[in-house]
Short mmCIF file of C-alpha atoms in Angstrom, two decimals:
data_model
loop_
_atom_site.label_atom_id
_atom_site.label_comp_id
_atom_site.label_asym_id
_atom_site.label_seq_id
_atom_site.Cartn_x
_atom_site.Cartn_y
_atom_site.Cartn_z
CA MET A 765 155.02 79.50 66.63
CA ARG A 766 157.42 79.86 64.47
CA SER A 767 157.44 82.29 61.80
CA VAL A 768 158.32 80.73 58.17
CA ARG A 769 158.16 82.21 54.23
CA PHE A 770 155.22 82.34 51.58
CA GLU A 771 156.33 82.47 48.44
CA THR A 772 153.41 81.85 45.66
CA PHE A 773 153.72 81.77 41.95
CA LYS A 774 151.45 82.61 39.26
CA TYR A 775 151.55 78.90 36.32
CA PRO A 776 154.18 78.47 35.32
CA SER A 777 156.13 80.35 37.27
CA GLN A 778 155.84 84.72 37.33
CA PRO A 779 155.65 85.56 41.69
CA ARG A 780 153.20 86.53 42.54
CA TYR A 781 152.79 87.04 46.88
CA PHE A 782 156.02 86.94 49.06
CA PHE A 783 155.00 87.00 52.70
CA PRO A 784 155.98 86.47 56.37
CA ALA A 785 153.67 83.48 58.27
CA LEU A 786 153.06 82.18 60.96
CA VAL A 787 153.47 77.91 61.86
CA VAL A 788 150.00 77.16 63.48
CA ARG A 789 150.04 73.47 63.24
CA GLU A 790 152.04 71.25 60.85
CA SER A 791 151.52 67.20 59.92
CA GLU A 792 152.58 64.74 57.18
CA LYS A 793 148.51 65.79 56.60
CA GLU A 794 148.28 69.13 57.46
CA GLN A 795 150.04 71.93 57.61
CA LEU A 796 148.56 75.48 58.92
CA PHE A 797 149.57 78.99 58.75
CA TYR A 798 148.25 82.53 60.23
CA ILE A 799 149.32 85.24 58.51
CA GLY A 800 147.89 88.55 60.41
CA PRO A 801 147.48 92.47 59.83
CA GLY A 802 150.61 94.37 59.65
CA LEU A 803 152.44 91.72 57.83
CA PRO A 804 154.47 92.59 54.62
CA ILE A 805 153.17 91.47 51.33
CA TYR A 806 155.14 91.92 48.50
CA VAL A 807 152.99 91.60 44.79
CA GLY A 808 155.35 90.40 41.98
CA LYS A 809 153.03 91.86 39.22
CA SER A 810 153.47 95.26 40.79
CA ASP A 811 156.68 94.51 41.83
CA SER A 812 155.66 96.61 44.95
CA THR A 813 155.34 95.69 48.58
CA PHE A 814 152.06 96.67 50.82
CA ILE A 815 150.54 96.29 54.63
CA GLY A 816 147.96 93.43 55.34
CA THR A 817 145.29 94.42 56.87
CA LYS A 818 143.54 91.21 57.37
CA ASN A 819 143.27 88.13 59.09
CA HIS A 820 144.05 85.03 57.28
CA LEU A 821 144.77 81.10 58.71
CA THR A 822 145.24 79.04 56.16
CA LEU A 823 145.26 75.15 55.34
CA MET A 824 147.47 72.94 53.19
CA TRP A 825 147.66 69.09 52.09
CA PRO A 826 150.31 67.60 50.36
CA ASP A 827 148.85 66.21 47.25
CA VAL A 828 145.95 68.46 46.60
CA TYR A 829 145.60 70.67 44.17
CA TYR A 830 144.00 73.62 46.17
CA ASN A 831 144.27 75.64 49.79
CA ILE A 832 142.19 77.22 51.04
CA SER A 833 142.23 79.99 53.73
CA LEU A 834 139.66 81.46 56.19
CA PHE A 835 139.59 85.33 55.62
CA TRP A 836 138.77 87.65 58.74
CA ASP A 837 139.51 91.28 58.93
CA GLY A 838 141.57 93.15 61.70
CA ASP A 839 138.40 93.12 64.00
CA TRP A 840 138.06 89.37 63.43
CA ASN A 841 134.80 89.50 61.54
CA PHE A 842 134.79 86.91 59.56
CA GLU A 843 134.35 87.27 56.08
CA CYS A 844 135.60 84.16 53.76
CA TYR A 845 136.49 80.45 53.43
CA TYR A 846 138.17 81.58 50.08
CA VAL A 847 140.04 78.29 48.06
CA ASN A 848 142.81 78.78 45.56
CA LEU A 849 143.27 76.18 43.11
CA ALA A 850 147.09 75.52 42.93
CA LEU A 851 149.31 73.05 41.85
CA PRO A 852 150.41 71.15 45.33
CA HIS A 853 152.40 72.92 47.75
CA GLN A 854 156.48 72.96 48.80
CA TRP A 855 157.05 72.73 52.13
CA ASP A 856 160.02 71.93 53.97
CA GLY A 857 159.46 73.64 57.38
CA GLU A 858 160.90 76.74 56.62
CA LEU A 859 159.60 77.83 53.46
CA CYS A 860 156.61 77.18 51.72
CA THR A 861 155.74 77.26 48.24
CA TYR A 862 152.81 77.48 45.42
CA ILE A 863 152.03 77.93 42.15
CA ASP A 864 147.94 78.92 40.98
CA LEU A 865 146.26 78.17 38.97
CA GLU A 866 144.01 81.49 38.38
CA LEU A 867 140.87 79.41 39.20
CA ASP A 868 139.10 80.47 43.01
CA VAL A 869 136.18 79.33 44.34
CA MET A 870 134.73 81.12 47.52
CA MET A 871 132.22 80.78 50.23
CA THR A 872 130.81 83.28 52.77
CA GLU A 873 129.31 82.01 56.14
CA ASP A 874 125.59 81.77 55.17
CA GLY A 875 127.46 79.36 52.08
CA THR A 876 126.74 81.85 48.98
CA ILE A 877 129.84 79.86 46.75
CA THR A 878 131.62 81.77 43.96
CA ILE A 879 133.68 80.26 41.46
CA LEU A 880 136.00 83.24 40.73
CA ASP A 881 138.20 84.27 37.79
CA GLU A 882 136.98 81.96 35.14
CA ASP A 883 138.58 84.22 32.69
CA GLU A 884 141.39 84.74 33.61
CA TYR A 885 141.41 80.53 33.84
CA GLU A 886 140.74 80.26 30.67
CA GLU A 887 142.86 83.08 29.14
CA GLY A 888 146.11 81.25 31.13
CA LYS A 889 145.22 77.55 29.76
CA ILE A 890 145.76 78.84 26.49
CA ARG A 891 148.79 81.27 26.60
CA TYR A 892 150.70 78.82 28.63
CA ASN A 893 149.38 75.63 27.31
CA TYR A 894 148.54 74.52 30.50
CA PRO A 895 148.37 70.31 30.08
CA GLN A 896 145.43 68.74 29.34
CA GLU A 897 145.98 66.56 32.50
CA LEU A 898 146.11 69.73 34.01
CA ILE A 899 143.19 70.73 32.44
CA ALA A 900 141.87 67.96 34.21
CA GLN A 901 143.26 67.95 37.23
CA ILE A 902 141.65 71.67 38.01
CA GLU A 903 138.16 70.94 36.64
CA ARG A 904 138.11 67.98 38.81
CA SER A 905 139.85 69.21 42.11
CA THR A 906 137.13 72.33 41.61
CA LYS A 907 134.26 70.11 41.78
CA GLU A 908 135.34 68.28 45.34
CA VAL A 909 136.10 71.93 46.35
CA VAL A 910 132.49 72.80 45.40
CA ALA A 911 130.87 70.01 46.57
CA LEU A 912 132.86 70.05 50.31
CA MET A 913 131.75 73.42 50.77
CA GLU A 914 127.90 72.53 49.99
CA ALA A 915 128.10 69.62 52.34
CA ARG A 916 129.52 72.14 55.22
CA THR A 917 132.94 69.07 55.42
CA TYR A 918 135.29 70.08 57.57
CA PRO A 919 137.10 73.20 57.31
CA PHE A 920 133.65 74.83 55.71
CA ASP A 921 131.73 73.35 58.49
CA ASN A 922 132.38 76.72 60.23
CA SER A 923 134.56 75.07 62.81
CA LEU A 924 137.71 77.40 62.83
CA LEU A 925 135.55 80.49 63.03
CA ASN A 926 136.63 81.41 66.50
CA TRP A 927 139.83 80.06 65.57
CA ARG A 928 142.50 82.93 67.04
CA PRO A 929 146.21 83.54 67.28
CA GLY A 930 147.28 81.70 70.75
CA ASN A 931 144.44 79.66 70.85
CA SER A 932 146.43 76.88 68.58
CA SER A 933 146.32 74.09 71.56
CA GLY A 934 143.37 72.38 69.82
CA GLU A 935 140.57 72.91 71.45
CA ASN A 936 138.94 75.11 68.82
CA MET A 937 140.06 72.95 66.05
CA ARG A 938 141.13 69.50 64.24
CA LEU A 939 143.77 67.81 61.83
CA ALA A 940 141.61 66.71 59.17
CA VAL A 941 142.35 63.11 58.56
#
């Protein structure tokens, strides 16, 4: 796995988090990245850096208005699936960037689904004058994510829960089609 850089922003272009990541797998259809404990994470809001304590595997697809992370603690106890509603990411093979759109969806292993940060999303729509087309896309994407979670469709089917760095040859993970 090779090291790359992530830069995430809040709409429209405020620095949010910057951090290194490892490329697990990449194709034209899907990119997977690993971010492990011990890595520095820059926080734009507070202009500070902290050292991460979690393991997470992030999945991204071109032209999709969300990205999905699986979170484990430092001992690999699964915590949740976490979905950032976001503009489609930009990926050049060395740098991955995306703009977060405030709204998030979380699902725990037992299937409990929670929509997060609705108040921040409502505030952001007004403060940053989200275009109506973007608002409609966010709402469609949120419904899509919840439906995928409810149906336990990949990657919400628990097929990636046993993934670990160094075991990326494909025997316990597959690319979405």
